[in-house]
Amino acid sequence: MQSWSPTNLPTVPGSAPPLRLYDTATGEVRPTAPSATARMYVCGITPYDATHLGHAATYLAFDLVNRVWRDAGHDVLYVQNVTDIDEPLLERAKRDHGDWVVLGMRETALFREDMESLRVLPPKHYIGAVEAMAEISELVSKLLAAGAAYRIDDAEYPDVYYDSAATKEFGYESGYDEATMRRLSGERGGDPERPGKRNPVDALLWRMARPGEPFWESELGTGRPGWHVECAAISLNRLGSQIDVQGGGSDLIFPHHEFGAAHAEAFTGVHPFARHYCHAGMIALDGEKMSKSRGNLVFVSKLRADGVDPMAVRLALLAGHWRSDRSWEPELLHAAQARLAAWREAASLDAGPPAEDTVARLRTHLADDLDSPKALAAVDAWASQARERRGRDTQAPGLVKLAVDALLGVEL
Ligand code: 5CA
Ligand code: ZN
């Protein structure tokens, strides 16, 4: 699929500390240690509705990872999928008497526009499940051949499931106990009640075609893939057997990332699939997680249409820590608009206090598990001094503008 257009990424003078990130699997903030090219996979949208602020917050968190690594001199090979065939798309298209293909294309196009307006650096490979069908079914076939998968004994629909006992480390990513896994599997697209499975949580790999459902030809029989194997195949084929960061929101910890890791590891034999499993907190509205199924959404595209500056949206979301569950309040946007205006005013002055220390603090805070609230506070401190006309460094406003652009993605 076509990705979106990159924004200019300036180089900031000085050196950057290595990025440390919280890893769900080990429960610790640990240094990332990418080679010259860092490898990151971030789960993409299921395009049955527009991008809401929860999605945006998650993609902004990984945009900071991308920016911090690049600032430290790494290339970043970034891959993202689009779940452009799945139950929710079919249900929504049916409800609206529309076509699931058209729906997916329309919402994906809108997502690209939203990401571009928020100045999120694009993935190098932006891959839809539909276009990756051959590689996904190939991975399922290989898992089946390797004994890591099995068919349900059902004469009508002998669907293929992953055997969660296939890798001895299964469960390490989430660290959840069996009861929790079973509950979350039921809540998040799994089918723990289905008879004939070896373990209730075992995840669907290939669903044989039911009447009226879209299907693809494959040696497994006509059908369509499960969700987790989609991301495993797209990631493995572009990033290899071990990646630096597997990213998404915290609702993907289980079953999605647990099974994605298990599928990849059962296939490659390399453990762990990701050196860091990173999960962004959930954005809520009126006390409930913002979600397409609940319908309590604030859309990025709606804010844009209302004339809100996307840079204020960006600042509003970065004002919270990436891992904390938090509520969206209109007040956050007002505060971000005021902050943006103050920063713009300061950056347009002829002089200000020397900014090298501000840039160093910006870098240090971001490298410390993406502490964006502290990073914003460091810029606030410089901007308020500059606006009080303290300092005579004529280079400082330009340097702050450059660093805020490169590291926070905010254009002043
Ligand atoms: N297509 C799959 C991933 S392969 C999917 O989860 N799609 S999604 O459209 O439902 O979500 C896209 C991303 O946004 C995921 O990383 C998800 O964890 C994240 N996300 C969804 N809702 C929220 C929310 N309220 N707050 C923060 N992140 C969210
Ligand atoms: Zn995914």
CSV table of C-alpha atoms and ligand atoms in Angstrom, one decimal:
chain,number,residue,atom,x,y,z
A,1,MET,CA,0.0,0.0,0.0
A,2,GLN,CA,1.0,3.5,-0.5
A,3,SER,CA,2.5,5.0,2.7
A,4,TRP,CA,2.1,8.7,3.5
A,5,SER,CA,4.6,11.5,2.7
A,6,PRO,CA,7.5,12.2,5.1
A,7,THR,CA,8.0,15.6,6.7
A,8,ASN,CA,11.4,17.1,6.6
A,9,LEU,CA,13.5,15.9,9.5
A,10,PRO,CA,16.3,18.4,10.4
A,11,THR,CA,19.5,17.4,12.1
A,12,VAL,CA,20.0,18.8,15.6
A,13,PRO,CA,23.6,19.7,16.6
A,14,GLY,CA,25.0,17.8,19.6
A,15,SER,CA,24.8,14.2,20.6
A,16,ALA,CA,21.9,12.1,21.8
A,17,PRO,CA,21.8,9.5,24.7
A,18,PRO,CA,20.6,6.0,23.9
A,19,LEU,CA,16.9,5.4,24.1
A,20,ARG,CA,15.5,3.5,27.1
A,21,LEU,CA,12.0,2.0,26.9
A,22,TYR,CA,9.6,0.1,29.1
A,23,ASP,CA,9.3,-3.5,27.9
A,24,THR,CA,6.1,-5.3,28.8
A,25,ALA,CA,7.7,-8.7,28.6
A,26,THR,CA,10.3,-8.0,31.3
A,27,GLY,CA,8.4,-5.3,33.1
A,28,GLU,CA,11.4,-3.0,33.1
A,29,VAL,CA,12.7,0.2,31.5
A,30,ARG,CA,15.7,-1.1,29.5
A,31,PRO,CA,18.0,0.4,26.9
A,32,THR,CA,17.2,-0.3,23.3
A,33,ALA,CA,20.3,-1.5,21.5
A,34,PRO,CA,19.5,-1.3,17.8
A,35,SER,CA,22.3,-1.8,15.2
A,36,ALA,CA,22.9,0.9,12.6
A,37,THR,CA,19.3,0.2,11.4
A,38,ALA,CA,16.7,-0.1,14.1
A,39,ARG,CA,13.7,-2.3,13.3
A,40,MET,CA,10.3,-1.4,14.4
A,41,TYR,CA,6.9,-2.9,13.7
A,42,VAL,CA,3.8,-1.0,14.9
A,43,CYS,CA,0.4,-2.5,14.5
A,44,GLY,CA,-1.8,-0.5,12.1
A,45,ILE,CA,-5.5,0.3,12.1
A,46,THR,CA,-8.5,-1.8,11.2
A,47,PRO,CA,-10.0,0.7,8.8
A,48,TYR,CA,-13.7,0.5,9.5
A,49,ASP,CA,-14.0,4.0,11.0
A,50,ALA,CA,-11.9,7.2,11.2
A,51,THR,CA,-8.8,7.7,13.3
A,52,HIS,CA,-9.6,8.8,16.8
A,53,LEU,CA,-7.4,10.4,19.4
A,54,GLY,CA,-6.6,7.0,21.0
A,55,HIS,CA,-5.1,5.8,17.7
A,56,ALA,CA,-3.3,9.1,17.2
A,57,ALA,CA,-1.7,8.9,20.7
A,58,THR,CA,-0.4,5.5,20.1
A,59,TYR,CA,1.1,6.3,16.7
A,60,LEU,CA,2.6,9.5,18.2
A,61,ALA,CA,4.4,7.5,20.9
A,62,PHE,CA,6.1,5.4,18.3
A,63,ASP,CA,6.8,8.4,16.2
A,64,LEU,CA,8.9,9.6,19.2
A,65,VAL,CA,10.7,6.3,19.2
A,66,ASN,CA,11.5,6.8,15.5
A,67,ARG,CA,12.6,10.4,16.0
A,68,VAL,CA,14.8,9.7,19.1
A,69,TRP,CA,16.5,6.8,17.3
A,70,ARG,CA,17.1,8.9,14.2
A,71,ASP,CA,18.5,11.7,16.3
A,72,ALA,CA,20.9,9.2,17.8
A,73,GLY,CA,22.1,8.4,14.2
A,74,HIS,CA,20.2,5.2,13.4
A,75,ASP,CA,18.3,4.4,10.3
A,76,VAL,CA,14.9,3.2,11.2
A,77,LEU,CA,13.2,0.4,9.2
A,78,TYR,CA,9.6,0.9,10.2
A,79,VAL,CA,6.8,-1.4,9.1
A,80,GLN,CA,3.1,-1.0,9.7
A,81,ASN,CA,0.1,-3.1,8.6
A,82,VAL,CA,-3.5,-2.3,7.8
A,83,THR,CA,-6.0,-5.0,8.9
A,84,ASP,CA,-8.1,-4.4,5.8
A,85,ILE,CA,-10.0,-7.6,6.1
A,86,ASP,CA,-11.5,-8.6,9.4
A,87,GLU,CA,-14.8,-9.1,11.1
A,88,PRO,CA,-15.4,-5.5,12.1
A,89,LEU,CA,-15.0,-4.3,8.5
A,90,LEU,CA,-17.5,-6.9,7.3
A,91,GLU,CA,-20.0,-6.0,10.0
A,92,ARG,CA,-19.7,-2.3,9.5
A,93,ALA,CA,-20.1,-2.6,5.7
A,94,LYS,CA,-23.1,-4.8,6.2
A,95,ARG,CA,-24.7,-2.4,8.6
A,96,ASP,CA,-24.2,0.5,6.1
A,97,HIS,CA,-25.1,-1.6,3.1
A,98,GLY,CA,-21.7,-0.8,1.7
A,99,ASP,CA,-18.7,-2.6,0.3
A,100,TRP,CA,-16.0,-3.6,2.8
A,101,VAL,CA,-13.2,-2.9,0.2
A,102,VAL,CA,-14.4,0.6,-0.4
A,103,LEU,CA,-14.9,1.2,3.3
A,104,GLY,CA,-11.3,0.0,4.0
A,105,MET,CA,-9.8,2.1,1.3
A,106,ARG,CA,-11.7,5.2,2.3
A,107,GLU,CA,-10.8,5.0,6.0
A,108,THR,CA,-7.1,4.1,5.2
A,109,ALA,CA,-6.9,7.2,3.0
A,110,LEU,CA,-8.2,9.3,5.8
A,111,PHE,CA,-5.8,7.8,8.2
A,112,ARG,CA,-2.9,8.7,5.9
A,113,GLU,CA,-4.1,12.3,5.8
A,114,ASP,CA,-4.4,12.4,9.6
A,115,MET,CA,-0.9,11.0,10.1
A,116,GLU,CA,0.6,13.4,7.6
A,117,SER,CA,-1.1,16.4,9.2
A,118,LEU,CA,0.2,15.3,12.7
A,119,ARG,CA,3.6,15.0,11.1
A,120,VAL,CA,4.1,11.3,12.0
A,121,LEU,CA,7.0,9.9,10.1
A,122,PRO,CA,5.7,7.3,7.6
A,123,PRO,CA,6.6,3.6,7.7
A,124,LYS,CA,8.9,2.4,4.9
A,125,HIS,CA,6.5,-0.5,4.3
A,126,TYR,CA,2.8,0.1,4.7
A,127,ILE,CA,1.2,-3.3,4.0
A,128,GLY,CA,-2.5,-4.3,3.9
A,129,ALA,CA,-3.5,-7.9,4.9
A,130,VAL,CA,-5.2,-8.3,1.5
A,131,GLU,CA,-2.1,-7.6,-0.5
A,132,ALA,CA,-0.1,-9.9,1.8
A,133,MET,CA,-2.5,-12.8,1.5
A,134,ALA,CA,0.0,-15.1,-0.2
A,135,GLU,CA,2.8,-14.6,2.4
A,136,ILE,CA,0.3,-15.0,5.3
A,137,SER,CA,-1.1,-18.3,4.0
A,138,GLU,CA,2.4,-19.5,3.4
A,139,LEU,CA,3.4,-18.9,7.0
A,140,VAL,CA,0.2,-20.7,8.1
A,141,SER,CA,1.2,-23.7,5.9
A,142,LYS,CA,4.7,-23.7,7.3
A,143,LEU,CA,3.4,-23.7,10.9
A,144,LEU,CA,1.1,-26.5,10.1
A,145,ALA,CA,3.9,-28.5,8.4
A,146,ALA,CA,6.1,-27.9,11.4
A,147,GLY,CA,3.5,-29.3,13.8
A,148,ALA,CA,2.9,-25.9,15.5
A,149,ALA,CA,-0.6,-25.7,14.2
A,150,TYR,CA,-3.5,-28.1,13.8
A,151,ARG,CA,-6.9,-28.4,12.1
A,152,ILE,CA,-10.1,-28.6,14.0
A,153,ASP,CA,-11.9,-31.9,13.6
A,154,ASP,CA,-14.9,-30.3,12.0
A,155,ALA,CA,-16.0,-31.8,8.7
A,156,GLU,CA,-17.6,-28.6,7.5
A,157,TYR,CA,-15.1,-26.0,8.6
A,158,PRO,CA,-11.7,-27.6,9.4
A,159,ASP,CA,-10.2,-24.3,10.4
A,160,VAL,CA,-6.5,-24.1,11.3
A,161,TYR,CA,-5.4,-23.1,14.9
A,162,TYR,CA,-2.1,-22.3,16.4
A,163,ASP,CA,-1.0,-24.7,19.2
A,164,SER,CA,0.0,-22.5,22.0
A,165,ALA,CA,2.1,-25.4,23.4
A,166,ALA,CA,4.4,-25.2,20.3
A,167,THR,CA,6.9,-22.9,22.0
A,168,LYS,CA,7.9,-23.5,25.5
A,169,GLU,CA,8.1,-19.7,26.3
A,170,PHE,CA,4.4,-19.1,25.4
A,171,GLY,CA,3.0,-16.5,27.8
A,172,TYR,CA,6.2,-14.6,28.4
A,173,GLU,CA,5.2,-11.5,26.5
A,174,SER,CA,2.1,-10.7,28.5
A,175,GLY,CA,3.0,-12.6,31.7
A,176,TYR,CA,-0.8,-13.2,32.2
A,177,ASP,CA,-2.1,-16.3,34.0
A,178,GLU,CA,-4.4,-18.8,32.2
A,179,ALA,CA,-7.7,-17.4,33.5
A,180,THR,CA,-6.7,-13.8,32.3
A,181,MET,CA,-5.6,-15.2,28.9
A,182,ARG,CA,-8.8,-17.0,28.5
A,183,ARG,CA,-10.9,-14.0,29.5
A,184,LEU,CA,-9.0,-11.6,27.2
A,185,SER,CA,-9.1,-14.1,24.3
A,186,GLY,CA,-12.9,-14.1,24.5
A,187,GLU,CA,-13.1,-10.3,24.7
A,188,ARG,CA,-10.6,-9.6,21.9
A,189,GLY,CA,-11.6,-11.6,18.9
A,190,GLY,CA,-10.7,-15.1,20.1
A,191,ASP,CA,-13.1,-18.1,20.5
A,192,PRO,CA,-12.2,-19.9,23.7
A,193,GLU,CA,-15.6,-21.7,23.7
A,194,ARG,CA,-15.0,-23.4,20.3
A,195,PRO,CA,-15.1,-27.2,20.7
A,196,GLY,CA,-12.2,-29.2,19.4
A,197,LYS,CA,-9.4,-26.9,20.3
A,198,ARG,CA,-6.3,-28.2,22.2
A,199,ASN,CA,-6.3,-25.2,24.5
A,200,PRO,CA,-9.2,-22.7,24.7
A,201,VAL,CA,-6.9,-19.7,24.0
A,202,ASP,CA,-5.3,-21.3,20.8
A,203,ALA,CA,-5.6,-18.6,18.1
A,204,LEU,CA,-7.2,-18.9,14.7
A,205,LEU,CA,-4.7,-19.1,11.8
A,206,TRP,CA,-6.9,-19.9,8.8
A,207,ARG,CA,-10.6,-19.7,8.6
A,208,MET,CA,-12.2,-21.8,5.9
A,209,ALA,CA,-14.7,-19.8,3.8
A,210,ARG,CA,-18.2,-19.5,5.1
A,211,PRO,CA,-21.0,-18.8,2.6
A,212,GLY,CA,-21.2,-15.1,1.7
A,213,GLU,CA,-17.8,-14.3,3.2
A,214,PRO,CA,-14.8,-13.0,1.3
A,215,PHE,CA,-12.1,-15.7,0.7
A,216,TRP,CA,-8.8,-16.3,-0.9
A,217,GLU,CA,-7.4,-19.4,-2.6
A,218,SER,CA,-4.6,-21.1,-0.9
A,219,GLU,CA,-3.1,-24.6,-0.4
A,220,LEU,CA,-4.9,-24.5,3.0
A,221,GLY,CA,-8.2,-24.3,1.2
A,222,THR,CA,-10.2,-21.2,0.3
A,223,GLY,CA,-10.5,-19.0,3.3
A,224,ARG,CA,-9.0,-16.1,5.1
A,225,PRO,CA,-6.3,-15.7,7.8
A,226,GLY,CA,-6.6,-15.0,11.5
A,227,TRP,CA,-5.5,-11.7,12.9
A,228,HIS,CA,-2.2,-12.4,14.7
A,229,VAL,CA,-0.6,-14.3,11.9
A,230,GLU,CA,-1.1,-11.3,9.6
A,231,CYS,CA,1.2,-9.2,11.6
A,232,ALA,CA,3.7,-12.0,12.2
A,233,ALA,CA,4.0,-12.6,8.4
A,234,ILE,CA,4.2,-9.0,7.4
A,235,SER,CA,6.8,-8.3,10.1
A,236,LEU,CA,9.0,-11.4,9.5
A,237,ASN,CA,9.2,-10.9,5.8
A,238,ARG,CA,10.4,-7.3,6.0
A,239,LEU,CA,12.2,-7.1,9.3
A,240,GLY,CA,13.6,-10.6,9.9
A,241,SER,CA,13.6,-12.9,12.9
A,242,GLN,CA,14.3,-10.4,15.6
A,243,ILE,CA,13.1,-6.8,15.8
A,244,ASP,CA,13.9,-4.0,18.2
A,245,VAL,CA,10.4,-2.8,19.0
A,246,GLN,CA,7.0,-4.4,18.6
A,247,GLY,CA,4.5,-1.6,19.2
A,248,GLY,CA,0.8,-1.0,19.7
A,249,GLY,CA,-1.7,0.0,22.4
A,250,SER,CA,-2.0,-1.9,25.6
A,251,ASP,CA,-5.1,-3.7,24.3
A,252,LEU,CA,-2.8,-5.6,22.0
A,253,ILE,CA,-0.7,-7.1,24.8
A,254,PHE,CA,-2.9,-10.2,24.8
A,255,PRO,CA,-3.8,-12.1,22.6
A,256,HIS,CA,-2.4,-10.2,19.7
A,257,HIS,CA,1.3,-9.7,20.5
A,258,GLU,CA,1.6,-12.9,22.5
A,259,PHE,CA,0.5,-14.9,19.5
A,260,GLY,CA,2.3,-12.8,17.0
A,261,ALA,CA,5.5,-13.5,18.9
A,262,ALA,CA,4.7,-17.2,19.3
A,263,HIS,CA,3.9,-17.6,15.6
A,264,ALA,CA,7.2,-15.9,14.6
A,265,GLU,CA,9.3,-17.9,17.2
A,266,ALA,CA,7.7,-21.2,16.3
A,267,PHE,CA,8.7,-20.5,12.7
A,268,THR,CA,12.2,-19.1,13.1
A,269,GLY,CA,13.3,-20.7,16.4
A,270,VAL,CA,14.6,-17.2,17.5
A,271,HIS,CA,13.5,-16.0,20.9
A,272,PRO,CA,12.5,-13.3,21.7
A,273,PHE,CA,10.9,-12.1,18.5
A,274,ALA,CA,11.0,-8.6,19.8
A,275,ARG,CA,13.6,-7.2,22.1
A,276,HIS,CA,11.1,-4.7,23.4
A,277,TYR,CA,7.3,-5.1,23.5
A,278,CYS,CA,6.0,-1.6,23.9
A,279,HIS,CA,2.4,-0.7,24.8
A,280,ALA,CA,0.9,2.7,24.8
A,281,GLY,CA,-1.8,3.6,27.4
A,282,MET,CA,-5.5,3.8,26.5
A,283,ILE,CA,-7.1,7.2,25.8
A,284,ALA,CA,-10.6,7.4,27.4
A,285,LEU,CA,-13.5,9.8,26.9
A,286,ASP,CA,-15.9,10.3,29.8
A,287,GLY,CA,-14.3,7.5,31.7
A,288,GLU,CA,-14.5,4.8,29.0
A,289,LYS,CA,-11.7,3.6,26.7
A,290,MET,CA,-12.2,5.4,23.3
A,291,SER,CA,-13.1,2.7,20.9
A,292,LYS,CA,-14.9,2.3,17.6
A,293,SER,CA,-17.1,-0.3,19.1
A,294,ARG,CA,-18.2,2.0,22.0
A,295,GLY,CA,-18.6,4.9,19.7
A,296,ASN,CA,-17.3,7.5,22.2
A,297,LEU,CA,-14.8,9.0,19.7
A,298,VAL,CA,-13.1,12.2,19.0
A,299,PHE,CA,-11.8,12.1,15.5
A,300,VAL,CA,-8.6,13.7,14.3
A,301,SER,CA,-10.2,14.5,10.9
A,302,LYS,CA,-13.1,16.2,12.7
A,303,LEU,CA,-10.8,18.4,14.7
A,304,ARG,CA,-8.9,19.3,11.5
A,305,ALA,CA,-12.1,20.1,9.7
A,306,ASP,CA,-13.0,22.4,12.6
A,307,GLY,CA,-9.8,24.3,12.0
A,308,VAL,CA,-7.8,23.0,14.9
A,309,ASP,CA,-4.1,23.2,14.3
A,310,PRO,CA,-2.8,19.6,14.2
A,311,MET,CA,0.3,20.8,16.0
A,312,ALA,CA,-1.9,21.6,19.0
A,313,VAL,CA,-3.5,18.1,18.8
A,314,ARG,CA,0.0,16.7,18.8
A,315,LEU,CA,1.1,18.7,21.8
A,316,ALA,CA,-2.2,17.9,23.7
A,317,LEU,CA,-1.5,14.2,23.3
A,318,LEU,CA,2.2,14.5,24.1
A,319,ALA,CA,1.4,16.3,27.3
A,320,GLY,CA,0.6,12.9,28.9
A,321,HIS,CA,3.0,10.1,29.4
A,322,TRP,CA,2.8,7.5,26.5
A,323,ARG,CA,2.2,4.6,28.9
A,324,SER,CA,-0.4,6.1,31.1
A,325,ASP,CA,-4.1,5.5,30.5
A,326,ARG,CA,-5.6,8.9,30.4
A,327,SER,CA,-8.7,10.9,29.6
A,328,TRP,CA,-9.2,13.2,26.7
A,329,GLU,CA,-10.6,16.6,27.9
A,330,PRO,CA,-11.3,19.6,25.8
A,331,GLU,CA,-9.2,21.5,28.4
A,332,LEU,CA,-6.1,19.5,27.1
A,333,LEU,CA,-6.6,21.0,23.7
A,334,HIS,CA,-7.0,24.5,25.1
A,335,ALA,CA,-3.8,24.2,27.1
A,336,ALA,CA,-1.9,22.9,24.1
A,337,GLN,CA,-3.1,25.8,21.9
A,338,ALA,CA,-1.8,28.2,24.5
A,339,ARG,CA,1.5,26.4,24.7
A,340,LEU,CA,1.9,26.3,21.0
A,341,ALA,CA,1.2,30.0,20.7
A,342,ALA,CA,3.8,30.7,23.5
A,343,TRP,CA,6.4,28.5,21.8
A,344,ARG,CA,5.8,30.1,18.4
A,345,GLU,CA,6.1,33.6,19.9
A,346,ALA,CA,9.4,32.7,21.6
A,347,ALA,CA,10.8,31.0,18.6
A,348,SER,CA,10.1,34.0,16.4
A,349,LEU,CA,12.1,36.4,18.7
A,350,ASP,CA,15.5,37.8,17.6
A,351,ALA,CA,17.2,36.4,20.7
A,352,GLY,CA,16.6,34.3,23.8
A,353,PRO,CA,18.5,32.6,26.6
A,354,PRO,CA,21.1,30.1,25.4
A,355,ALA,CA,19.3,26.9,24.3
A,356,GLU,CA,22.0,24.2,24.4
A,357,ASP,CA,20.9,23.1,27.9
A,358,THR,CA,17.2,23.0,26.9
A,359,VAL,CA,18.0,20.8,23.9
A,360,ALA,CA,20.1,18.5,26.1
A,361,ARG,CA,17.2,18.2,28.6
A,362,LEU,CA,14.8,17.6,25.8
A,363,ARG,CA,16.9,14.7,24.6
A,364,THR,CA,17.5,13.3,28.1
A,365,HIS,CA,13.8,13.3,28.9
A,366,LEU,CA,12.8,11.7,25.7
A,367,ALA,CA,15.5,9.0,25.9
A,368,ASP,CA,14.2,8.2,29.4
A,369,ASP,CA,11.2,6.1,28.3
A,370,LEU,CA,9.8,8.9,26.2
A,371,ASP,CA,9.1,11.3,29.1
A,372,SER,CA,7.3,13.8,26.9
A,373,PRO,CA,5.7,15.8,29.8
A,374,LYS,CA,9.1,16.6,31.1
A,375,ALA,CA,10.4,17.3,27.6
A,376,LEU,CA,7.6,19.8,27.0
A,377,ALA,CA,8.3,21.4,30.4
A,378,ALA,CA,11.9,22.0,29.4
A,379,VAL,CA,10.8,23.9,26.3
A,380,ASP,CA,8.2,25.8,28.4
A,381,ALA,CA,10.9,27.0,30.7
A,382,TRP,CA,13.0,28.3,27.8
A,383,ALA,CA,10.0,29.9,26.1
A,384,SER,CA,8.8,31.8,29.1
A,385,GLN,CA,12.3,33.2,29.7
A,386,ALA,CA,12.6,34.2,26.1
A,387,ARG,CA,9.2,35.9,26.2
A,388,GLU,CA,10.4,37.9,29.2
A,389,ARG,CA,13.3,39.0,26.9
A,390,ARG,CA,15.8,37.3,29.1
A,391,GLY,CA,18.9,36.3,27.2
A,392,ARG,CA,20.7,37.7,24.2
A,393,ASP,CA,21.6,34.5,22.2
A,394,THR,CA,20.6,35.2,18.7
A,395,GLN,CA,21.0,31.5,17.7
A,396,ALA,CA,18.8,30.2,20.5
A,397,PRO,CA,15.3,30.7,18.9
A,398,GLY,CA,16.4,28.9,15.8
A,399,LEU,CA,18.0,26.1,17.7
A,400,VAL,CA,14.8,25.5,19.8
A,401,LYS,CA,12.7,25.6,16.7
A,402,LEU,CA,14.9,23.0,15.1
A,403,ALA,CA,15.0,20.7,18.1
A,404,VAL,CA,11.2,20.9,18.7
A,405,ASP,CA,10.7,20.0,15.0
A,406,ALA,CA,13.1,17.1,14.9
A,407,LEU,CA,12.5,15.6,18.4
A,408,LEU,CA,8.9,16.4,19.1
A,409,GLY,CA,7.6,16.7,15.5
A,410,VAL,CA,6.1,20.0,16.3
A,411,GLU,CA,6.5,22.7,13.6
A,412,LEU,CA,6.7,26.2,15.1
B,1,5CA,N1,-5.4,-3.6,13.3
B,1,5CA,C1,-5.2,-3.9,14.6
B,1,5CA,C2,-3.8,-4.1,15.0
B,1,5CA,S1,-3.0,-5.2,13.9
B,1,5CA,C3,-5.8,-2.9,15.5
B,1,5CA,O1,-5.8,-3.0,16.7
B,1,5CA,N2,-6.5,-1.9,14.9
B,1,5CA,S2,-7.2,-0.7,15.7
B,1,5CA,O2,-7.7,0.2,14.7
B,1,5CA,O3,-8.2,-1.2,16.6
B,1,5CA,O4,-6.2,0.0,16.6
B,1,5CA,C4,-5.0,0.6,16.0
B,1,5CA,C5,-4.0,1.0,17.2
B,1,5CA,O5,-4.6,1.9,18.0
B,1,5CA,C6,-3.7,-0.2,18.0
B,1,5CA,O6,-2.3,-0.1,18.4
B,1,5CA,C7,-4.5,0.0,19.3
B,1,5CA,O7,-3.9,-0.6,20.4
B,1,5CA,C8,-4.5,1.5,19.4
B,1,5CA,N3,-5.7,2.0,20.1
B,1,5CA,C9,-7.0,1.6,19.9
B,1,5CA,N4,-7.8,2.3,20.7
B,1,5CA,C10,-7.0,3.1,21.5
B,1,5CA,C11,-7.2,4.0,22.6
B,1,5CA,N5,-8.4,4.3,23.1
B,1,5CA,N6,-6.2,4.6,23.1
B,1,5CA,C12,-4.9,4.4,22.7
B,1,5CA,N7,-4.6,3.5,21.7
B,1,5CA,C13,-5.7,2.9,21.1
B,2,ZN,ZN,-1.1,-6.2,14.6
